[in-house]
Each structure stands twice: as structure tokens, then as C-alpha cells.
Coordinates of C-alpha atoms in Angstrom, one line a residue:
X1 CA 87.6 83.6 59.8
X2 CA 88.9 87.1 59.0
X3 CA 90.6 88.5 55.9
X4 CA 93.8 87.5 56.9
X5 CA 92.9 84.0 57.0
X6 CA 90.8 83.8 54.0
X7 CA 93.8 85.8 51.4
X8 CA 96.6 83.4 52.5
X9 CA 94.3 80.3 53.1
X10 CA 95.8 78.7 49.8
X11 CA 99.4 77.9 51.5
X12 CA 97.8 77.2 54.9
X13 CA 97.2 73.5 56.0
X14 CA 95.2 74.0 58.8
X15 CA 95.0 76.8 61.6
X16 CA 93.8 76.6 65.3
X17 CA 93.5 78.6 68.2
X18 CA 94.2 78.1 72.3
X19 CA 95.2 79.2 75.7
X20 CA 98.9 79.1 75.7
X21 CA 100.5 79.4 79.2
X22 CA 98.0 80.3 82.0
X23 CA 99.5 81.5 85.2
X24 CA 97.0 81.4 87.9
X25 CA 97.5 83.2 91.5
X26 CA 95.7 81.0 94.3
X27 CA 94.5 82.4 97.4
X28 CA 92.4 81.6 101.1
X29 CA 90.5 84.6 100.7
X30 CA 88.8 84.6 104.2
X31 CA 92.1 85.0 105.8
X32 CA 92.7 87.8 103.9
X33 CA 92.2 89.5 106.7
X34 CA 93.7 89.6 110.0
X35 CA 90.7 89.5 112.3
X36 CA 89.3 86.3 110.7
X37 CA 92.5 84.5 110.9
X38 CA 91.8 85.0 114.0
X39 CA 88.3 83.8 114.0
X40 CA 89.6 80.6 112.7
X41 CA 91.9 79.1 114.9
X42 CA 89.5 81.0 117.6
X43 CA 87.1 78.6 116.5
X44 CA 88.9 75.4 115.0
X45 CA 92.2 75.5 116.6
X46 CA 90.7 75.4 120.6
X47 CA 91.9 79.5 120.5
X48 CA 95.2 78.8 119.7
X49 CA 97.2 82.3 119.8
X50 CA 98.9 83.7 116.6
X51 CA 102.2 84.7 117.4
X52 CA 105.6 85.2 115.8
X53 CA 106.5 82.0 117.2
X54 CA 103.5 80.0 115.8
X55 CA 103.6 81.2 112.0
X56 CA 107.7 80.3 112.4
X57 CA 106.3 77.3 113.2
X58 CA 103.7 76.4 110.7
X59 CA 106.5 77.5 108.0
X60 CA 109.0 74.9 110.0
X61 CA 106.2 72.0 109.5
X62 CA 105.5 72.6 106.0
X63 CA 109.3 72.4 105.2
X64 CA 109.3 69.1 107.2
X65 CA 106.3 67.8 105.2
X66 CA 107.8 69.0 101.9
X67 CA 111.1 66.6 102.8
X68 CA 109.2 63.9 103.6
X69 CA 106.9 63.7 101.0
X70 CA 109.9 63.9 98.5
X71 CA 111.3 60.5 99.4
X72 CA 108.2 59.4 99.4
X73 CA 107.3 60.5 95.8
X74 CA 111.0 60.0 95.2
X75 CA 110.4 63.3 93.7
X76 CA 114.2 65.0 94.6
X77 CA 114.3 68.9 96.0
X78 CA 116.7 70.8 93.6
X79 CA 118.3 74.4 93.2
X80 CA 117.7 76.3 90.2
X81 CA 120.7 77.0 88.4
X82 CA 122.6 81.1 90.0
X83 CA 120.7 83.6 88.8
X84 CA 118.0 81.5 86.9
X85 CA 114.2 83.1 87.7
X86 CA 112.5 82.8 84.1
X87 CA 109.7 80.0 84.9
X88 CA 110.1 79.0 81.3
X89 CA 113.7 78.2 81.6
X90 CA 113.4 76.4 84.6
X91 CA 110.7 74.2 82.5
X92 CA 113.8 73.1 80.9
X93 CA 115.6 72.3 83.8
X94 CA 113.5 70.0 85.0
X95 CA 112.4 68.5 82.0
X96 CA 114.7 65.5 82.2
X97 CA 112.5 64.7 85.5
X98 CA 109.3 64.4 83.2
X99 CA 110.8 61.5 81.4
X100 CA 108.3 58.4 81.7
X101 CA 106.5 59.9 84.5
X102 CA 103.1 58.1 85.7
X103 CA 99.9 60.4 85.3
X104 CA 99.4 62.4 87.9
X105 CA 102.8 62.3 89.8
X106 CA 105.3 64.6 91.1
X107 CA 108.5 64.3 89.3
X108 CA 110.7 67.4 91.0
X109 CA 110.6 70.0 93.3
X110 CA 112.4 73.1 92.6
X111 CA 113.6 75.1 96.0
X112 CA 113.8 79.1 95.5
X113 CA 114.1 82.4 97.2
X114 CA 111.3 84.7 95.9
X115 CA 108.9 87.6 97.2
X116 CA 105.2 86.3 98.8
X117 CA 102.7 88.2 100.9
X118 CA 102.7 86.3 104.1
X119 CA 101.2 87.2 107.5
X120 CA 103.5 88.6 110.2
X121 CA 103.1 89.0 114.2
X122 CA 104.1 92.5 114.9
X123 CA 105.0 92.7 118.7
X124 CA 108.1 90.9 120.7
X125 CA 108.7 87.4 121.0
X126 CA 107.2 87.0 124.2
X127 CA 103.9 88.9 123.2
X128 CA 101.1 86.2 123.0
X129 CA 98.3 88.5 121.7
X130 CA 100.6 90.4 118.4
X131 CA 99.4 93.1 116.1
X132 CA 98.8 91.2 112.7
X133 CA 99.6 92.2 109.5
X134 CA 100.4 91.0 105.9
X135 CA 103.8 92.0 104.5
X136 CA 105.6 91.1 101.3
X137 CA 108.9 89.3 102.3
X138 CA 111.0 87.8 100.1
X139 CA 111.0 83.5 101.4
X140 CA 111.8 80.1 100.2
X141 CA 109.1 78.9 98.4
X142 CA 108.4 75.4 96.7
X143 CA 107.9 74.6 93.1
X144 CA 105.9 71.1 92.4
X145 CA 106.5 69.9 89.0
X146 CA 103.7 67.7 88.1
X147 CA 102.9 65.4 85.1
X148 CA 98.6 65.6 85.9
X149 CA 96.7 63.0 84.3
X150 CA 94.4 65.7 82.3
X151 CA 97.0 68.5 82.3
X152 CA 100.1 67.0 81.3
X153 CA 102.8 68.5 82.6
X154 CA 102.7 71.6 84.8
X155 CA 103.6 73.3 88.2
X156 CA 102.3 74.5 91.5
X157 CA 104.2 77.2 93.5
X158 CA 103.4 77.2 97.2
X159 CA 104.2 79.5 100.1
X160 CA 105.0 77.8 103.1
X161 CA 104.1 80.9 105.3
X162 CA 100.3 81.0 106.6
X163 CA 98.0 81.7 104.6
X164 CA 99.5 79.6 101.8
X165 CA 99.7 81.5 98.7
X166 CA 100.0 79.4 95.7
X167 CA 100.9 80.0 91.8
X168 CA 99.2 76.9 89.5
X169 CA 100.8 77.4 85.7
X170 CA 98.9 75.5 83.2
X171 CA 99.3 75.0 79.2
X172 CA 96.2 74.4 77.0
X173 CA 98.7 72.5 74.8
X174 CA 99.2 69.6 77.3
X175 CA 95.9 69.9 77.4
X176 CA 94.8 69.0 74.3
X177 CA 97.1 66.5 73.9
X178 CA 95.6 64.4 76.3
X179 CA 92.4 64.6 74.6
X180 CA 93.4 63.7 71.5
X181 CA 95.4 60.6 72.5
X182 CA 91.9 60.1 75.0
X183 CA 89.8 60.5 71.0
X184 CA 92.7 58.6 68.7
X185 CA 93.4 62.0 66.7
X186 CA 96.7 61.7 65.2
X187 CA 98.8 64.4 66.0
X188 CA 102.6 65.8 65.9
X189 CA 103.5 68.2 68.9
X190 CA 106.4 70.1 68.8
X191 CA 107.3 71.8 72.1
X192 CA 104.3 74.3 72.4
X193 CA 102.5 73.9 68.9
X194 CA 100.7 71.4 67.1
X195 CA 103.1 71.0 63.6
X196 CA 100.4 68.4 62.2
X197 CA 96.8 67.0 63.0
X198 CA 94.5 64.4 61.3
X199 CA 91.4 66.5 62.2
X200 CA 92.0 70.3 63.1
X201 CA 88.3 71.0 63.4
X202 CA 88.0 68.5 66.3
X203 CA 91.2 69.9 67.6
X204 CA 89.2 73.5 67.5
X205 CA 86.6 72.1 69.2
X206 CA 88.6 70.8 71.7
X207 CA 90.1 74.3 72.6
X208 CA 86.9 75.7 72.7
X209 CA 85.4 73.2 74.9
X210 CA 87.7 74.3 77.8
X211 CA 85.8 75.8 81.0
X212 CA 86.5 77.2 84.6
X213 CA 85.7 74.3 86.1
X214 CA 88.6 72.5 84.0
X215 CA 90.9 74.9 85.9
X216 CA 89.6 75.1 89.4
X217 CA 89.3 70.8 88.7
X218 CA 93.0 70.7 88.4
X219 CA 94.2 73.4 90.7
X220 CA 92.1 72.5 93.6
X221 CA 93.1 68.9 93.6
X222 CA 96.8 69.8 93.8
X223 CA 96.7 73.2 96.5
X224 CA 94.6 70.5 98.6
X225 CA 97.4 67.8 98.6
X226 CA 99.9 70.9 98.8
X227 CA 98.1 72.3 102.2
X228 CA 98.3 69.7 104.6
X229 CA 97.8 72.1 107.5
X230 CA 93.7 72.1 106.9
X231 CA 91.8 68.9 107.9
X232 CA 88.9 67.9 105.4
X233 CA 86.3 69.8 107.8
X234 CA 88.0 72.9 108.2
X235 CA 87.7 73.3 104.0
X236 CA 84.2 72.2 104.5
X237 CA 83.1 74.4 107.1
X238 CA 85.3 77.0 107.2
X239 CA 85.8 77.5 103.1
X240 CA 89.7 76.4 103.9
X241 CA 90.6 76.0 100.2
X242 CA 92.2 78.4 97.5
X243 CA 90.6 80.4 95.1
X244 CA 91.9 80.8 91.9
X245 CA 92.9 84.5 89.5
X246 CA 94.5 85.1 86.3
X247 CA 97.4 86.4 86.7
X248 CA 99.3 86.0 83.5
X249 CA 97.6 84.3 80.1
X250 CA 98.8 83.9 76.5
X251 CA 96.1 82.9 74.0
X252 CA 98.0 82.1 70.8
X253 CA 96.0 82.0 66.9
X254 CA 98.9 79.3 65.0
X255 CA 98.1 79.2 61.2
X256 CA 100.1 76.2 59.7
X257 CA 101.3 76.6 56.5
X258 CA 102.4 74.1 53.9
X259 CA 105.5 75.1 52.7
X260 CA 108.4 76.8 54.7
X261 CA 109.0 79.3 51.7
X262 CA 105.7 80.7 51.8
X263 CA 105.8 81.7 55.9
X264 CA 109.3 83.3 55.0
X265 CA 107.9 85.2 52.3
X266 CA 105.3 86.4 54.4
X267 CA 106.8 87.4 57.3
X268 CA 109.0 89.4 55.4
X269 CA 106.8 91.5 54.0
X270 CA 105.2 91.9 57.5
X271 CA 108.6 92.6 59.0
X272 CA 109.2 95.2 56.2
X273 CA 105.6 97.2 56.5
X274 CA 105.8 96.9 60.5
X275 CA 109.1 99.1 60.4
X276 CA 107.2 102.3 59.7
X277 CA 103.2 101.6 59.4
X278 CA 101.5 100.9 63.2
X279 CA 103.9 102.6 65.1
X280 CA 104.4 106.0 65.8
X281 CA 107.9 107.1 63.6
X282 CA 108.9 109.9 62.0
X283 CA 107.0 110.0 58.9
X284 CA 110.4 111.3 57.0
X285 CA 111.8 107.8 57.2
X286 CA 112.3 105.9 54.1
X287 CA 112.0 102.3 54.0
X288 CA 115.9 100.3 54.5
X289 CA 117.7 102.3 57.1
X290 CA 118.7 100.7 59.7
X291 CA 116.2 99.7 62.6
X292 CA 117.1 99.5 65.9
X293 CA 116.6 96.6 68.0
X294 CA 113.5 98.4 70.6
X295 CA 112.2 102.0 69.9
X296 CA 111.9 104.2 72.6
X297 CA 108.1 105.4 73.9
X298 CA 105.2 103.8 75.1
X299 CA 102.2 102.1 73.7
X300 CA 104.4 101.2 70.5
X301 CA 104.7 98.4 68.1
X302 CA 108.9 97.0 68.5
X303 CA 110.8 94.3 66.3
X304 CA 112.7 92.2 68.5
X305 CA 115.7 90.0 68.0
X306 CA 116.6 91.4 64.9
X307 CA 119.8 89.4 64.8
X308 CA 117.6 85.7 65.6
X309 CA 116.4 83.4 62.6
X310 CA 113.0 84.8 63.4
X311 CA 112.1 88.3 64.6
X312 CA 109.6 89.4 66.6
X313 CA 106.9 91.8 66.0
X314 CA 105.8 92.9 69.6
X315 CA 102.6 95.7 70.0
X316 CA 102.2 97.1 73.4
X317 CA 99.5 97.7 75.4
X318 CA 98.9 98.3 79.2
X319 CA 100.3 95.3 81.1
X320 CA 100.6 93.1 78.1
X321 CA 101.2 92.8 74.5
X322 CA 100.3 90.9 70.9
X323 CA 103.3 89.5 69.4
X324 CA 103.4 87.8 66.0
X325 CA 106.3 85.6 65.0
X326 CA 107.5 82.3 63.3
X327 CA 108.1 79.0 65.2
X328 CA 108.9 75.6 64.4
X329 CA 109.7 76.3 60.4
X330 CA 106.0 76.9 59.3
X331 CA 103.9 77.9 62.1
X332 CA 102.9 82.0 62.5
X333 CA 101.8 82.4 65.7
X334 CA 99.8 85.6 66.8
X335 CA 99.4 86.0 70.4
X336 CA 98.1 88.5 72.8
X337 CA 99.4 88.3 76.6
X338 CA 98.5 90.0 79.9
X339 CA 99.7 90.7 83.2
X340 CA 96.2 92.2 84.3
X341 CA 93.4 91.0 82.5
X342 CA 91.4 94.3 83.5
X343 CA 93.1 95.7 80.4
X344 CA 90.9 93.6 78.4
X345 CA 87.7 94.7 80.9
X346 CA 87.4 90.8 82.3
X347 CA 87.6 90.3 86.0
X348 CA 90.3 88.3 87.4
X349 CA 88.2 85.2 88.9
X350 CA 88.8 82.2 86.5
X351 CA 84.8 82.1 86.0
X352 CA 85.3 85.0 83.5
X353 CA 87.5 82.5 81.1
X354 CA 84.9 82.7 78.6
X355 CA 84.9 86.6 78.2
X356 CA 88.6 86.0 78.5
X357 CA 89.1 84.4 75.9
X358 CA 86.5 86.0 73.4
X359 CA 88.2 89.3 73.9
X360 CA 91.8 87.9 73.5
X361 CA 90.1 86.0 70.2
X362 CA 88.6 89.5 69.6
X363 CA 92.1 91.2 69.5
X364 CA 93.9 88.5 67.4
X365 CA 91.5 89.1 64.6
X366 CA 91.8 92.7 64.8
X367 CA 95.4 92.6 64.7
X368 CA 95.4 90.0 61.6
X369 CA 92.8 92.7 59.9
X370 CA 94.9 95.2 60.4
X371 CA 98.4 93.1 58.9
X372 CA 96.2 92.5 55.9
X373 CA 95.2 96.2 55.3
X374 CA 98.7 97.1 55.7
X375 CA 100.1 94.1 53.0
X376 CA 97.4 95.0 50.4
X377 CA 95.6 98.0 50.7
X378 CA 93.2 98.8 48.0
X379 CA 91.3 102.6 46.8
X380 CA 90.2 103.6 43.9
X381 CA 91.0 106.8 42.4
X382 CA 87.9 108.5 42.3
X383 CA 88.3 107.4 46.3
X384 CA 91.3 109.7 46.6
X385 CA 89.7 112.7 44.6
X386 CA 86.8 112.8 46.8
X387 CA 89.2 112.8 49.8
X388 CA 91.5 115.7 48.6
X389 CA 88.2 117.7 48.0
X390 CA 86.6 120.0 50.9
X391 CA 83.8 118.7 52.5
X392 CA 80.7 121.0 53.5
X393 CA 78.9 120.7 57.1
X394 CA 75.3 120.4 57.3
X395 CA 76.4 124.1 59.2
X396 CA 77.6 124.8 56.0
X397 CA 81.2 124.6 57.6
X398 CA 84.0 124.3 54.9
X399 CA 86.5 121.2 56.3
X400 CA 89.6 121.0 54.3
X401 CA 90.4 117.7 52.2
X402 CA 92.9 115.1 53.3
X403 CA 96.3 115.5 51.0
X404 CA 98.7 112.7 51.0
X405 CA 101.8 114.7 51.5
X406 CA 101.1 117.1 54.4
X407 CA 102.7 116.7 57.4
X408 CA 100.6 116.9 60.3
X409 CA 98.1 115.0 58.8
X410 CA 100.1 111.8 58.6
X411 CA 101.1 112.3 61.7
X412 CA 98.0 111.6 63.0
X413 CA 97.2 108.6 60.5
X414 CA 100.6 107.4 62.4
X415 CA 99.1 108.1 65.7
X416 CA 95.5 106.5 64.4
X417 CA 97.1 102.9 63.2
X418 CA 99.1 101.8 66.1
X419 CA 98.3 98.6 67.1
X420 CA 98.2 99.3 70.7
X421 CA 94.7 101.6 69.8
X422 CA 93.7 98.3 68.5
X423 CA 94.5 96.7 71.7
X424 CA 92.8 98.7 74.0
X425 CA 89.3 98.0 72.0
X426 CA 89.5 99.9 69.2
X427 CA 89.1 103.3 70.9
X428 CA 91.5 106.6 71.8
X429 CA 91.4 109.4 73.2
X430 CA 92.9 112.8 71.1
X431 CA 95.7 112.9 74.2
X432 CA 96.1 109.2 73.7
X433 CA 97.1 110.6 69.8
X434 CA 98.9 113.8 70.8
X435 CA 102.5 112.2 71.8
X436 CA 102.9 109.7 69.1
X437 CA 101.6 112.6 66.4
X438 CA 104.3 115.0 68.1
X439 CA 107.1 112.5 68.2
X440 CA 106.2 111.3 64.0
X441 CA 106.3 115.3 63.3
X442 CA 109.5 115.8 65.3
X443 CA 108.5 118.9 66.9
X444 CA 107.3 120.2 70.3
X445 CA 104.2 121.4 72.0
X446 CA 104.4 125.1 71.4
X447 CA 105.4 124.1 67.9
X448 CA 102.1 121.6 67.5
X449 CA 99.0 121.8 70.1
X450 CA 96.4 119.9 71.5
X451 CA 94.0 121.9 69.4
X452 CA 95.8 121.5 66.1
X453 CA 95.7 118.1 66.2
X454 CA 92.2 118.2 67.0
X455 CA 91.4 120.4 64.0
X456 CA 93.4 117.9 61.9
X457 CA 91.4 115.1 63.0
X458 CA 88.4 116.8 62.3
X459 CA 89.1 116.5 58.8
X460 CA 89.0 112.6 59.0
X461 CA 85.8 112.9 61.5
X462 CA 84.1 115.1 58.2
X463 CA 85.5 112.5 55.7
X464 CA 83.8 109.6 57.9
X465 CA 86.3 108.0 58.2
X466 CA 86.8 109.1 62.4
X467 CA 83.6 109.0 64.9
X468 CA 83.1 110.1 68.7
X469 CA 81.9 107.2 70.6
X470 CA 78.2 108.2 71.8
X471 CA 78.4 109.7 75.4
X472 CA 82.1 109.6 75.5
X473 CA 85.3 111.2 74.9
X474 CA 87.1 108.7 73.1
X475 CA 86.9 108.2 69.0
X476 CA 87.2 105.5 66.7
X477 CA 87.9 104.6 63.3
X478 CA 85.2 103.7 61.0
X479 CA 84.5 102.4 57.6
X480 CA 87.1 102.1 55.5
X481 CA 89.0 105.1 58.1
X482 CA 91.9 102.4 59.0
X483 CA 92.9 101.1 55.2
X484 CA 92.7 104.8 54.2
X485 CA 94.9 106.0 56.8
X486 CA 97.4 103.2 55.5
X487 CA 97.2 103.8 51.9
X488 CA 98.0 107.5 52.7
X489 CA 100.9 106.6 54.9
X490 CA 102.2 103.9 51.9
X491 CA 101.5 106.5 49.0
X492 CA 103.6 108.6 51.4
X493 CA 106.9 106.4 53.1
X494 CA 106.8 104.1 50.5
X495 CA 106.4 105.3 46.9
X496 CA 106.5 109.4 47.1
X497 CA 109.2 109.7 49.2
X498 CA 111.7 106.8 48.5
X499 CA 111.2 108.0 44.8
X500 CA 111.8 111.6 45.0
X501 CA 114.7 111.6 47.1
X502 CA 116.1 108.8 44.5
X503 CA 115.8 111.3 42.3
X504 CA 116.4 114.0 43.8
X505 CA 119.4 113.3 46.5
X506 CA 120.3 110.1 45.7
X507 CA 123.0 108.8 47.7
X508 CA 125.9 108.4 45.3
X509 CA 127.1 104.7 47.3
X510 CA 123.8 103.2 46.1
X511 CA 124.7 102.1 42.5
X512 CA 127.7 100.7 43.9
X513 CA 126.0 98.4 46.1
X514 CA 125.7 94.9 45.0
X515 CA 122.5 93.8 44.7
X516 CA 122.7 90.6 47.0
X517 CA 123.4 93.5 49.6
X518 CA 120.3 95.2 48.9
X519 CA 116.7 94.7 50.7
X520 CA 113.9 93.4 47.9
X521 CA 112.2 96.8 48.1
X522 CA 115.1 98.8 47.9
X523 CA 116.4 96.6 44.7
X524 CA 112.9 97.5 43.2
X525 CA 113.3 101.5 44.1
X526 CA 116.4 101.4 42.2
X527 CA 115.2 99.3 39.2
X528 CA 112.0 102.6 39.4
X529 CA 114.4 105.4 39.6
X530 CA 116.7 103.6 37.1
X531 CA 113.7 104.0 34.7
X532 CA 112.4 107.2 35.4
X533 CA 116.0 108.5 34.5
X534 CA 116.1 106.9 30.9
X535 CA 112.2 108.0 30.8
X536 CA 113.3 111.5 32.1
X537 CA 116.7 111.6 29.3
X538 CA 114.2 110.3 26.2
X539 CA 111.4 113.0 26.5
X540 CA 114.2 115.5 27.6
X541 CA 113.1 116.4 30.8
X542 CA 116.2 117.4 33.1
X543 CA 115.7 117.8 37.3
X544 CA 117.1 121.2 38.5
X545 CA 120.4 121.6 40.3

């Protein structure tokens, strides 16, 4: 339970967390490589010879077999729609198919054109002893849509072309469904959430009871029936069967909460503080201009679909991302997603689900630590006077203080709070700093080095509030060293400088503005500056021309 949880836990009915979509790549890794193909039909298939003509024909049979078994199943072989390739839309086109399907049957197969790593002969048609090699070629392929008795519903992706490469694509949701209707819980399930529950803690323990062998249980059974070229022996013998890699997971935290007005509230003020704080932006912006739809740059925090009922806070990182948005009226989801689950140091082989899914549990908490700090941030002000003082080295060293309104310094709290050094394990590098802090400053190399910004963050590492990782090169925060980097940055964008240039420059069309076509923060600026004018006229105090 992190702070997060625990400060909004009074409108929250119940929260859980799961897998979301899991996209698995299978394989046969001992034919892998050429020479043991080779081996294999040397050895199982009376030394049958591998040419162009052969795989032509393996592909041929498997079409054949895919035809027949679709009467059979009465499971029809369809087109996806022009121009169609998002696996999650075509989820909906087949989802009429799923309609009072028995457990573990095949409702659909979907027929399209996409790229695969198959194994070509290399050599003319008459050569019976080719050169073999794998190639990525862009073939028909088959999609099985599948209601599975413990899976609900799902899909398996084969290759036709020897060796057989397969995609399984499982939800945790469907999932747990099952169970609960296996254990009586009562439930409501809206497309890809739980809306209600009659016991969210078994539901938790549900999620966490998955394993591996859950997976390789579901997508063995299915590449088996799927790979009707092997004969029971040659799996036995000759390890004939798939093995089975991440190659795309979502693991989604859903907190529930009771009343739609209290989500909206919230996300509001997240959607507000996620313009400008976690993201590397020029620290001259003042809160209500106008934010574009995807900010340019790497390893950045974005809000997407701006112009949708709900927006989407996305944070980058590597091949994936944690995005944070509303569904189905009251549900915030949080959810980190990979293409390459090396990002998060996990190997790919399914047996690593465990560490999988504590590091992607690991990262939602972080990231919900992190929105908290940023909604309420607290410091004293004795905190801030020791900051702004000079701190001596054991070396006897004199390190400046921190002050809220210098430049280069907030440039690299901007750099410091991204999300995407949250992603990555908590850890940077100073060059992992140096283009965010140059693109918040607005200026180039020659005008801000390397070795300025590393004097600048030396000032946090004397403060405490920065540390080098032992035996490293990378740093992290510390401490209190995230919450004071955003209370500088909000002292900063969102009371100094909003203030002063109401007072200051104010921009003549804003007391002509309505105030149904103001923001909430900008309406409260205005009410500020409004009284700090009066306050300003009755001790008769006037601001310079």
C-alpha cells in the first residue's frame, strides 16, 4: 500500500492489481538452427531432404489442415477488415464469434498477411541438398480465436512455414473471471476491468496466485493441436514443442472509486501538475497555455488525446511505458507496458513471471509515490532556510545553497523528476540529465556544459538529497531529494512566476475572460493578483513602470 493509496483511500471502494494483456512469442528452439533441422528429419523423417520444394510443401499441408479443421470446428476463416493490423481491434471484430461459445473451442479464424522468420532453401529448384537459412518474409499467417476453458477468450497466431512460429495473447482478466465464477465471488466485468466485486482481497489473491506453469499449461495445449506436422514421439524424443517469451505485457494497478466526481476531480489535478512537473519543459512556462497533443524528445512524460473524455498521461521509457488514465467512469488505472522486458532486467522465458511482475508492481508504486509528492508536497520553512544556506565539506569545501528561482538549478530538478528516471529503477546517469536540463533552460551546449551541470548537481549531492550509486556511475535521489525537487519547481512554475508576471505583465484580455472560460488554477491566480492589487493600492505601494 503506498501513499498514494493510503491519502485517497476514503473515496476508493476497493483496488486490485493484474497482468493485463500478455503477448507471448512461441518458438521450437532446437531448430533454431539450420544444421539440426537437419538432424531431425535426418533422424525422424527416414533423411528426408530439405529443399525449396519441401518447406513449399509443409506450408501447402498446413493450409489444407487449417481448411479442414474449420468446417470441422465450424469455426469460419475470415479477412480482417483493409488496412486493419491493431490486434485489439481485431478483438472486436471477431467478438460476435465469442457469443455462447463452449469452453475450450475455436470460434474464428482470422487470415492475414504479416512478417515471420521462416526457414528458406537457398539454391535452385532442382538442388536436393540447399544452403539453409532463416529469413524474415512477410506470409499468410493464421489467427485462432479461442474461448479456453481456464483462459477465457484469447488467440493463437501460427506460421504455417517450418519451424512454426507462434504468438499466444492471453488476459489475466479472463482469467480471473473464470475463478471467481469457479469460487461463487460475485463480480461485474466491464470489458477489461473489474467495476465491482463481493471480495476484492480474494480477487488479489487470485492475481497473485498466477504462475508460469499457468502460461506454458494453456499455450502448450493449443501450439500442440496447432502443429499437426509432429507425431507425439517426435515432441517426446526430439523436444518437438514450442517454447514460450514475453514479448509484450501490461500489468495494470485499477483503484475503484466510489463516486464518479471524485476520479474527475483527481485526475484533474493530475492532468494539471503533469503539464509541467516530470517532464523536461522549459521552466518559463506558466501553468494554462495551451499544451500540445505529444511533446517532442525522448524519455518524456506526454498527455494524449487531449480532445477525448479522458486523457492520457503516458511516461516513456526504453521499449515501453506507464500510462495512467480513467476507464469505465470510476476506475484509475496505472499501467506499465513493455516491448522488451530486459528494460526491466527480467529475462524473457515465461519462468521469470514472478520477477516480472514484482518489478512492474515495483514501478507502479513508484510512479503513484511520485503523483502524490507532486499533488501535495509538504516542507517546512526552517527546511527551506537550511537549503538556501552553504553547506561545508568535511574538505572544508564551501557548496553553494539551493535558491528557488535560479535557472540552471531547476533545470536539473526538471531533469531529476521525470518519470522515465523512475522507470529505469530509479537511477541516471549526469548525460542521462544533460539534454532534458538543456532543452528546460533553452540554451545550447557551449552556452551550458557537461561540467556545469555536474557542479549544479553537486549542490543537491552536498544537501543529501542526490547520491552516487556505490561502484557506479549512475546517481539517485534520496531522502526527501524527489519532494524537494518538486516543491522547488511548484514554488517556482506555479506560485512565483504565475504571480509576478500577473503583476507585472499581465495580459490585458485576462479580466475580460469569462470565468466559465478559465482553468480552476488560473481562476484562483486571478482572484491572488486581484488581491495583491487592493493590498498593494491600501498600504500605497505602486509597481514601477
Amino acid at each position: 500500500m503506498n501513499a498514494f493509496y493510503e491519502h485517497h483511500k476514503d473515496n476508493i471502494e476497493f483496488g486490485y492489481r493484474c497482468f493485463d494483456r500478455l503477448l507471448l512469442n512461441g518458438l521450437i528452439q532446437p531448430f533454431q538452427q539450420p544444421e539440426r533441422v537437419l538432424g531431425f528429419f535426418n533422424a525422424y523423417r527416414e533423411g528426408t531432404r530439405v529443399t525449396r520444394s519441401y518447406l513449399t510443401g509443409i506450408a501447402d499441408q498446413f493450409q489444407n489442415w487449417v481448411k479442414n479443421r474449420s468446417e470441422k470446428w465450424d469455426a469460419p476463416i475470415l479477412e480482417p477488415p483493409e488496412g486493419d493490423d491493431d490486434d485489439s481491434r481485431r478483438d472486436k471484430f471477431v467478438l460476435e464469434y465469442f457469443q455462447d461459445a463452449q469452453p475450450n473451442q475455436v470460434v474464428a479464424i482470422l487470415k492475414a498477411r504479416e512478417p515471420a522468420r521462416i526457414l528458406v532453401a537457398i539454391g535452385g529448384k532442382d538442388n536436393d541438398s540447399p544452403h539453409l537459412e532463416y529469413k524474415q518474409r512477410w506470409v499468410n499467417q493464421y489467427n485462432f480465436y479461442i474461448n479456453d476453458k481456464e483462459w477465457g477468450r484469447m488467440f493463437v497466431r501460427m506460421c504455417p512455414y517450418f519451424p512454426f512460429s507462434a504468438r499466444v495473447c492471453l488476459n489475466q482478466h479472463h482469467w480471473l473471471a473464470n475463478r471467481m465464477l469457479e469460487e461463487d465471488v460475485d463480480f461485474q466485468q466491464t470489458t477489461n476491468a473489474f467495476l465491482k466485486c463481493g471480495n476484492p482481497a480474494r480477487l488479489q489473491e487470485l492475481a497473485d496466485s498466477l504462475t508460469s506453469k499457468d502460461l506454458l499449461r494453456c499455450g502448450r495445449k493449443w501450439l500442440a493441436t496447432f502443429t499437426p506436422f509432429f507425431s507425439d514421439k517426435e515432441r517426446r524424443e526430439c523436444g518437438c514443442q514450442h517454447r514460450l517469451f514475453f514479448s509484450q505485457v501490461e500489468y495494470c494497478d485499477n483503484l475503484i472509486f466510489r463516486r464518479r466526481a471524485a476520479v474527475d476531480e483527481l485526475t484533474e489535478r493530475l492532468l494539471d501538475a503533469n503539464r509541467t512537473i516530470g517532464q523536461p519543459k522549459k521552466i518559463t512556462m506558466i501553468f494554462g497555455r495551451k499544451v500540445t497533443k505529444q511533446y517532442k524528445g525522448k524519455l518524456q512524460t506526454v498527455i494524449e488525446d487531449l480532445d477525448l473524455p479522458n486523457p492520457v498521461i503516458r511516461s516513456h521509457y526504453g521499449s515501453g511505458f506507464a500510462k495512467q488514465y480513467v476507464r469505465d467512469d470510476r476506475i484509475l488505472r496505472t499501467e506499465p507496458a513493455t516491448n522488451n522486458v530486459y528494460d526491466y532486467r527480467v529475462n524473457k522465458d515465461v519462468e521469470n513471471l514472478p520477477e516480472l511482475q514484482q518489478a512492474m508492481s515495483g514501478i507502479i508504486d513508484n510512479y503513484q509515490n511520485v503523483q502524490q509528492d507532486i499533488l501535495e508536497t509538504f516542507v517546512d520553512r526552517g527546511q527551506l532556510r537550511e537549503l538556501a544556506e552553504p553547506t561545508r565539506l568535511p574538505n572544508g569545501k564551501r557548496i553553494p545553497g539551493l535558491k528557488f528561482d535560479h535557472p540552471r538549478q531547476l533545470a536539473v530538478m526538471h531533469a531529476l523528476v521525470r518519470f522515465s528516471n523512475i522507470a529505469a529503477g530509479g537511477t541516471f546517469r549526469t548525460v542521462d540529465l544533460y539534454a532534458p536540463a538543456l532543452e528546460a533552460l533553452g540554451c545550447s551546449e557551449a552556452q551550458y556544459s557537461l561540467a556545469s551541470l555536474r557542479y549544479d548537481l553537486s549542490k543537491l549531492r552536498a544537501k543529501k538529497l542526490v547520491e552516487r550509486v556505490p561502484k557506479t556511475r549512475r546517481y539517485r535521489l534520496i531522502g526527501k531529494g524527489y519532494a524537494i525537487c518538486v516543491v522547488f519547481l511548484k514554488l517556482f512554475e506555479k506560485i512565483y512566476a504565475p504571480l509576478t508576471a500577473g503583476l507585472l505583465k499581465p495580459f490585458p484580455g485576462d479580466r475580460k475572460l469569462s470565468d466559465e472560460k478559465r482553468t480552476q488554477l488560473d481562476r484562483l491566480y486571478q482572484n491572488v493578483t486581484s488581491d495583491l492589487d487592493e493590498l498593494l493600492k491600501a498600504v500605497g505601494l505602486k509597481i514601477a513602470a
